[in-house]
Amino acid sequence: MKTLGMRDTTPQRRFLFGERPFWWVHESGYYNEAPAQVHQFPVSCETGPGSPSGHCMITGAALWPIMIATSSQIAKRSHSHWMKLMPSLAYSTFLLAVGLSRIFILAHFPHQVLGGLIAGALLGWLMTPHVPIDRPVSFYGLTALALLLGASLIYWSLISLGIDLTWSVHLASKWCERPEWVHIETRPFAGLSRDAGAALGLGIALHSPCYAQVRRARLGILQQAACLLLVLGLLGLLNCLGNPPQLSLFYVFNFLKFTLWPCLVTALVPWLVLSLSVQEAPPAKSK
Ligand SMILES: O=P(O)(O)OC[C@H]1O[C@@H](O)[C@H](O)[C@@H](O)[C@@H]1O
């Protein structure tokens, strides 16, 4: 039995505290006698425990309502079974590609990817009928607050019970081939500040006068294309800003950045495009 030199795996490590292959090959002790060579990539060095896969879960959950909406639109317009199947086929193929790529770069073991895919699809299925439409802005603000407080409470409770939730960050930093590949955005609290910011931003955007104006006017296909291009450019620029090096400042910056995202995408850019195209349009002829 190959148990000599194996790392002590404490009980709290086992429950939802998966290992990443890029550090497991070194830490497990299985390869002490014949050290394994692992090839890493700039996106390998995730700092979370990796179970289930966050990429698969988020992608699966976020694309589910889009897949359902597209399927119902196609069903209204086409009688072909193949056409009706297209959205679910595209959904499954895309998720399969995401899952395989996570395994290929040694960010995950296959069971973690499978867990992420199932959890994502389940989340999408359960939450799609409950999309919060026409909720007051306080609903979004309180959701952001509940996310921040809830996660902090769990974090500090576990810390006080002696469970160090940053163990995976230490392992990632230890075994990542290059220190610059350990991205600050992969830290668990980065995801939290991002999601809380996005929830608040969505509330602000949906209750803004810009959004109300865009909703009344309804954008044409060319205007929508212009919005898409402009949004991609602006979000790209925001990403180019980089991050503050200090961790607490980074969390605040990340929160504000992702509060701005939905405001740009949902309200500000469409309003700007609408205002510009109204100015450009020739005045209507009087009879
Ligand atoms: O578990 P995975 O697939 O490596 O994904 C990790 C990612 O999971 C996401 O849920 C987080 O929002 C990211 O911050 C994190 O980097």
Short mmCIF file of C-alpha atoms and ligand atoms in Angstrom, two decimals:
data_model
loop_
_atom_site.label_atom_id
_atom_site.label_comp_id
_atom_site.label_asym_id
_atom_site.label_seq_id
_atom_site.Cartn_x
_atom_site.Cartn_y
_atom_site.Cartn_z
CA MET A 1 0.00 0.00 0.00
CA LYS A 2 1.35 3.42 -0.94
CA THR A 3 0.54 5.31 2.23
CA LEU A 4 4.03 6.34 3.36
CA GLY A 5 4.63 10.07 3.09
CA MET A 6 0.98 10.77 2.40
CA ARG A 7 -0.36 14.09 3.69
CA ASP A 8 -2.63 13.96 6.70
CA THR A 9 -6.10 14.72 5.42
CA THR A 10 -8.15 16.17 8.26
CA PRO A 11 -11.95 15.59 8.22
CA GLN A 12 -12.75 19.23 7.39
CA ARG A 13 -10.55 18.91 4.30
CA ARG A 14 -12.78 16.18 2.93
CA PHE A 15 -16.24 17.75 2.94
CA LEU A 16 -16.54 20.01 -0.13
CA PHE A 17 -12.85 20.84 0.34
CA GLY A 18 -11.57 19.20 -2.82
CA GLU A 19 -8.00 19.26 -3.99
CA ARG A 20 -6.70 20.70 -7.24
CA PRO A 21 -4.66 18.26 -9.35
CA PHE A 22 -1.86 20.80 -9.83
CA TRP A 23 -1.06 20.72 -6.13
CA TRP A 24 -2.45 17.26 -5.29
CA VAL A 25 0.22 15.49 -7.37
CA HIS A 26 2.83 17.00 -5.06
CA GLU A 27 0.96 17.00 -1.77
CA SER A 28 -0.64 13.54 -1.88
CA GLY A 29 2.62 11.69 -1.49
CA TYR A 30 1.70 9.22 -4.27
CA TYR A 31 4.50 10.49 -6.44
CA ASN A 32 7.26 10.82 -3.83
CA GLU A 33 9.37 8.07 -5.34
CA ALA A 34 8.87 9.01 -8.98
CA PRO A 35 8.11 12.75 -8.97
CA ALA A 36 5.43 13.65 -11.52
CA GLN A 37 5.95 16.44 -14.01
CA VAL A 38 2.82 18.54 -14.43
CA HIS A 39 2.36 21.17 -17.07
CA GLN A 40 0.59 24.28 -15.82
CA PHE A 41 -1.03 27.18 -17.65
CA PRO A 42 -1.62 30.84 -16.72
CA VAL A 43 -5.19 29.90 -15.72
CA SER A 44 -4.31 26.73 -13.78
CA CYS A 45 -3.49 28.35 -10.47
CA GLU A 46 -6.95 28.76 -9.02
CA THR A 47 -6.85 29.39 -5.28
CA GLY A 48 -10.19 27.85 -4.28
CA PRO A 49 -10.58 24.22 -3.16
CA GLY A 50 -12.19 23.33 -6.49
CA SER A 51 -15.14 21.17 -5.45
CA PRO A 52 -17.44 21.51 -7.31
CA SER A 53 -16.05 23.44 -10.28
CA GLY A 54 -17.13 27.09 -10.07
CA HIS A 55 -16.64 27.66 -13.80
CA CYS A 56 -18.95 24.79 -14.69
CA MET A 57 -21.50 25.70 -12.04
CA ILE A 58 -21.72 29.41 -12.90
CA THR A 59 -21.74 28.80 -16.66
CA GLY A 60 -24.36 26.07 -16.33
CA ALA A 61 -26.61 28.20 -14.13
CA ALA A 62 -26.21 31.46 -16.07
CA LEU A 63 -26.79 29.93 -19.50
CA TRP A 64 -29.82 27.88 -18.43
CA PRO A 65 -32.39 30.73 -18.63
CA ILE A 66 -30.90 31.85 -21.97
CA MET A 67 -31.21 28.31 -23.31
CA ILE A 68 -34.82 28.05 -22.10
CA ALA A 69 -35.76 31.46 -23.55
CA THR A 70 -34.13 30.68 -26.92
CA SER A 71 -35.82 27.27 -27.08
CA SER A 72 -39.25 28.79 -26.51
CA GLN A 73 -38.65 31.46 -29.17
CA ILE A 74 -37.57 28.82 -31.68
CA ALA A 75 -40.56 26.60 -30.79
CA LYS A 76 -42.87 29.50 -31.71
CA ARG A 77 -41.28 29.96 -35.12
CA SER A 78 -40.20 26.50 -36.27
CA HIS A 79 -41.69 23.00 -36.39
CA SER A 80 -38.36 21.28 -36.98
CA HIS A 81 -37.30 19.06 -34.07
CA TRP A 82 -33.65 19.70 -34.87
CA MET A 83 -34.10 23.45 -34.67
CA LYS A 84 -35.89 23.07 -31.33
CA LEU A 85 -33.04 20.93 -30.04
CA MET A 86 -30.35 23.42 -31.08
CA PRO A 87 -30.29 25.55 -27.88
CA SER A 88 -29.97 22.54 -25.57
CA LEU A 89 -27.33 20.99 -27.83
CA ALA A 90 -25.37 24.24 -27.87
CA TYR A 91 -25.74 24.48 -24.07
CA SER A 92 -24.47 20.93 -23.51
CA THR A 93 -21.61 21.25 -26.00
CA PHE A 94 -20.43 24.50 -24.50
CA LEU A 95 -20.52 23.12 -20.96
CA LEU A 96 -18.72 19.98 -22.07
CA ALA A 97 -15.98 22.15 -23.57
CA VAL A 98 -15.71 24.20 -20.37
CA GLY A 99 -15.54 21.04 -18.24
CA LEU A 100 -12.92 19.34 -20.43
CA SER A 101 -10.77 22.47 -20.49
CA ARG A 102 -10.85 22.68 -16.66
CA ILE A 103 -9.61 19.08 -16.45
CA PHE A 104 -7.05 19.58 -19.21
CA ILE A 105 -5.34 22.48 -17.43
CA LEU A 106 -5.27 20.46 -14.17
CA ALA A 107 -7.57 22.86 -12.34
CA HIS A 108 -9.97 20.00 -11.55
CA PHE A 109 -10.54 16.31 -11.24
CA PRO A 110 -13.38 14.97 -13.42
CA HIS A 111 -15.78 14.37 -10.50
CA GLN A 112 -15.49 18.06 -9.51
CA VAL A 113 -16.41 19.11 -13.03
CA LEU A 114 -19.33 16.71 -13.07
CA GLY A 115 -20.49 18.07 -9.70
CA GLY A 116 -20.26 21.63 -11.04
CA LEU A 117 -22.23 20.78 -14.19
CA ILE A 118 -25.01 19.07 -12.26
CA ALA A 119 -25.15 21.81 -9.59
CA GLY A 120 -25.19 24.54 -12.28
CA ALA A 121 -27.98 22.95 -14.32
CA LEU A 122 -30.00 22.32 -11.14
CA LEU A 123 -29.53 25.91 -9.98
CA GLY A 124 -30.58 27.21 -13.39
CA TRP A 125 -33.62 24.95 -13.44
CA LEU A 126 -34.69 25.90 -9.91
CA MET A 127 -34.01 29.63 -10.15
CA THR A 128 -35.20 30.47 -13.69
CA PRO A 129 -38.89 30.69 -12.63
CA HIS A 130 -37.88 33.01 -9.77
CA VAL A 131 -36.03 35.73 -11.68
CA PRO A 132 -36.69 38.88 -9.60
CA ILE A 133 -38.64 41.18 -11.91
CA ASP A 134 -40.14 44.44 -10.66
CA ARG A 135 -38.65 44.18 -7.18
CA PRO A 136 -37.82 47.42 -5.34
CA VAL A 137 -34.22 48.60 -5.27
CA SER A 138 -34.06 47.70 -1.56
CA PHE A 139 -34.46 44.02 -2.54
CA TYR A 140 -31.20 44.16 -4.50
CA GLY A 141 -29.41 46.19 -1.81
CA LEU A 142 -30.50 43.75 0.90
CA THR A 143 -29.47 40.78 -1.24
CA ALA A 144 -25.98 42.28 -1.59
CA LEU A 145 -25.84 42.93 2.15
CA ALA A 146 -27.07 39.43 3.00
CA LEU A 147 -24.43 37.92 0.72
CA LEU A 148 -21.65 39.94 2.31
CA LEU A 149 -22.77 39.46 5.91
CA GLY A 150 -23.75 35.80 5.48
CA ALA A 151 -20.45 34.77 3.94
CA SER A 152 -18.43 36.82 6.44
CA LEU A 153 -20.35 35.27 9.32
CA ILE A 154 -19.70 31.75 8.04
CA TYR A 155 -16.05 32.61 7.41
CA TRP A 156 -15.41 34.01 10.89
CA SER A 157 -17.41 31.24 12.60
CA LEU A 158 -15.29 28.61 10.89
CA ILE A 159 -12.11 30.51 11.71
CA SER A 160 -13.13 30.61 15.37
CA LEU A 161 -13.72 26.83 15.22
CA GLY A 162 -10.13 26.49 14.07
CA ILE A 163 -10.88 25.81 10.38
CA ASP A 164 -8.55 27.85 8.23
CA LEU A 165 -10.43 28.56 5.01
CA THR A 166 -7.34 29.94 3.31
CA TRP A 167 -5.57 26.57 3.28
CA SER A 168 -6.17 26.21 -0.44
CA VAL A 169 -4.72 29.67 -1.15
CA HIS A 170 -1.51 28.58 0.58
CA LEU A 171 -1.34 25.37 -1.44
CA ALA A 172 -1.99 27.20 -4.72
CA SER A 173 0.76 29.72 -3.93
CA LYS A 174 3.11 26.92 -2.97
CA TRP A 175 2.66 24.75 -6.07
CA CYS A 176 1.85 27.22 -8.82
CA GLU A 177 4.65 27.21 -11.36
CA ARG A 178 4.80 31.00 -11.53
CA PRO A 179 3.72 33.42 -8.75
CA GLU A 180 2.16 35.80 -11.28
CA TRP A 181 -0.32 33.07 -12.27
CA VAL A 182 -1.94 33.11 -8.80
CA HIS A 183 -4.58 35.69 -9.65
CA ILE A 184 -6.14 37.72 -6.88
CA GLU A 185 -9.54 37.48 -8.66
CA THR A 186 -9.68 33.75 -7.96
CA ARG A 187 -9.79 34.22 -4.17
CA PRO A 188 -13.15 33.21 -2.66
CA PHE A 189 -13.86 36.70 -1.29
CA ALA A 190 -13.24 38.20 -4.73
CA GLY A 191 -16.20 36.18 -6.01
CA LEU A 192 -18.26 37.37 -3.06
CA SER A 193 -17.47 41.08 -3.58
CA ARG A 194 -18.17 40.65 -7.30
CA ASP A 195 -21.55 38.98 -6.82
CA ALA A 196 -22.67 41.40 -4.09
CA GLY A 197 -21.62 44.36 -6.26
CA ALA A 198 -23.43 42.92 -9.27
CA ALA A 199 -26.65 42.42 -7.25
CA LEU A 200 -26.60 46.02 -6.05
CA GLY A 201 -25.67 47.32 -9.52
CA LEU A 202 -28.56 45.44 -11.11
CA GLY A 203 -31.01 47.05 -8.69
CA ILE A 204 -29.62 50.53 -9.35
CA ALA A 205 -29.67 49.97 -13.11
CA LEU A 206 -33.23 48.62 -13.25
CA HIS A 207 -34.53 51.58 -11.24
CA SER A 208 -32.61 54.26 -13.11
CA PRO A 209 -34.30 56.86 -15.34
CA CYS A 210 -31.93 55.78 -18.16
CA TYR A 211 -33.31 52.24 -18.10
CA ALA A 212 -36.90 53.51 -17.94
CA GLN A 213 -36.27 55.62 -21.07
CA VAL A 214 -34.65 52.69 -22.94
CA ARG A 215 -37.52 50.39 -21.98
CA ARG A 216 -40.11 52.82 -23.31
CA ALA A 217 -38.27 53.41 -26.60
CA ARG A 218 -37.22 49.79 -27.43
CA LEU A 219 -33.96 49.51 -29.34
CA GLY A 220 -33.73 48.39 -32.97
CA ILE A 221 -31.33 45.69 -34.15
CA LEU A 222 -28.63 48.17 -35.22
CA GLN A 223 -28.84 49.99 -31.92
CA GLN A 224 -28.56 46.68 -30.09
CA ALA A 225 -25.45 45.82 -32.11
CA ALA A 226 -23.97 49.23 -31.29
CA CYS A 227 -24.70 48.62 -27.58
CA LEU A 228 -22.98 45.26 -27.73
CA LEU A 229 -19.82 46.70 -29.29
CA LEU A 230 -19.71 49.67 -26.95
CA VAL A 231 -20.32 47.52 -23.87
CA LEU A 232 -17.58 45.07 -24.85
CA GLY A 233 -15.16 47.96 -25.38
CA LEU A 234 -16.01 49.62 -22.06
CA LEU A 235 -15.87 46.41 -20.04
CA GLY A 236 -12.55 45.60 -21.70
CA LEU A 237 -11.28 49.03 -20.64
CA LEU A 238 -12.49 48.45 -17.07
CA ASN A 239 -10.60 45.15 -17.02
CA CYS A 240 -7.46 46.88 -18.27
CA LEU A 241 -7.48 49.12 -15.19
CA GLY A 242 -5.87 46.30 -13.21
CA ASN A 243 -6.30 45.78 -9.47
CA PRO A 244 -5.02 47.55 -6.36
CA PRO A 245 -2.27 45.41 -4.79
CA GLN A 246 -3.66 45.62 -1.25
CA LEU A 247 -6.24 42.90 -0.58
CA SER A 248 -8.85 44.98 1.28
CA LEU A 249 -8.63 47.78 -1.31
CA PHE A 250 -9.00 45.18 -4.05
CA TYR A 251 -12.25 43.89 -2.53
CA VAL A 252 -13.70 47.41 -2.37
CA PHE A 253 -12.54 48.11 -5.93
CA ASN A 254 -13.97 44.80 -7.14
CA PHE A 255 -17.31 45.51 -5.47
CA LEU A 256 -17.53 48.96 -7.09
CA LYS A 257 -16.39 47.65 -10.47
CA PHE A 258 -19.09 45.01 -10.54
CA THR A 259 -21.69 47.47 -9.29
CA LEU A 260 -20.87 49.53 -12.36
CA TRP A 261 -21.05 46.56 -14.79
CA PRO A 262 -24.86 46.03 -14.80
CA CYS A 263 -25.37 49.81 -14.79
CA LEU A 264 -23.29 50.08 -17.97
CA VAL A 265 -24.77 47.05 -19.69
CA THR A 266 -28.42 47.53 -18.76
CA ALA A 267 -28.88 51.27 -18.52
CA LEU A 268 -26.05 53.66 -19.37
CA VAL A 269 -24.82 52.28 -22.70
CA PRO A 270 -28.32 51.60 -24.16
CA TRP A 271 -29.40 55.07 -23.03
CA LEU A 272 -26.33 56.64 -24.65
CA VAL A 273 -26.90 54.77 -27.92
CA LEU A 274 -30.58 55.71 -27.86
CA SER A 275 -29.84 59.38 -27.21
CA LEU A 276 -27.25 59.50 -29.99
CA SER A 277 -29.48 57.77 -32.52
CA VAL A 278 -32.43 60.05 -31.70
CA GLN A 279 -30.18 63.06 -32.37
CA GLU A 280 -28.93 61.51 -35.63
CA ALA A 281 -32.41 60.60 -36.95
CA PRO A 282 -33.83 63.10 -39.50
CA PRO A 283 -36.82 65.08 -38.20
CA ALA A 284 -40.19 63.55 -39.19
CA LYS A 285 -41.89 65.34 -42.15
CA SER A 286 -44.99 67.32 -41.19
CA LYS A 287 -48.04 66.61 -43.37
O1 LIG B 1 -13.72 26.01 -9.47
P1 LIG B 1 -13.21 26.63 -10.74
O2 LIG B 1 -13.84 26.08 -11.98
O3 LIG B 1 -11.72 26.65 -10.82
O4 LIG B 1 -13.68 28.11 -10.69
C1 LIG B 1 -13.18 29.01 -9.75
C2 LIG B 1 -13.91 30.28 -9.95
O5 LIG B 1 -15.21 30.03 -9.49
C3 LIG B 1 -16.08 31.07 -9.60
O6 LIG B 1 -17.27 30.65 -9.03
C4 LIG B 1 -15.56 32.24 -8.85
O7 LIG B 1 -16.44 33.28 -9.02
C5 LIG B 1 -14.20 32.63 -9.36
O8 LIG B 1 -13.72 33.70 -8.61
C6 LIG B 1 -13.29 31.45 -9.25
O9 LIG B 1 -12.07 31.80 -9.84
#
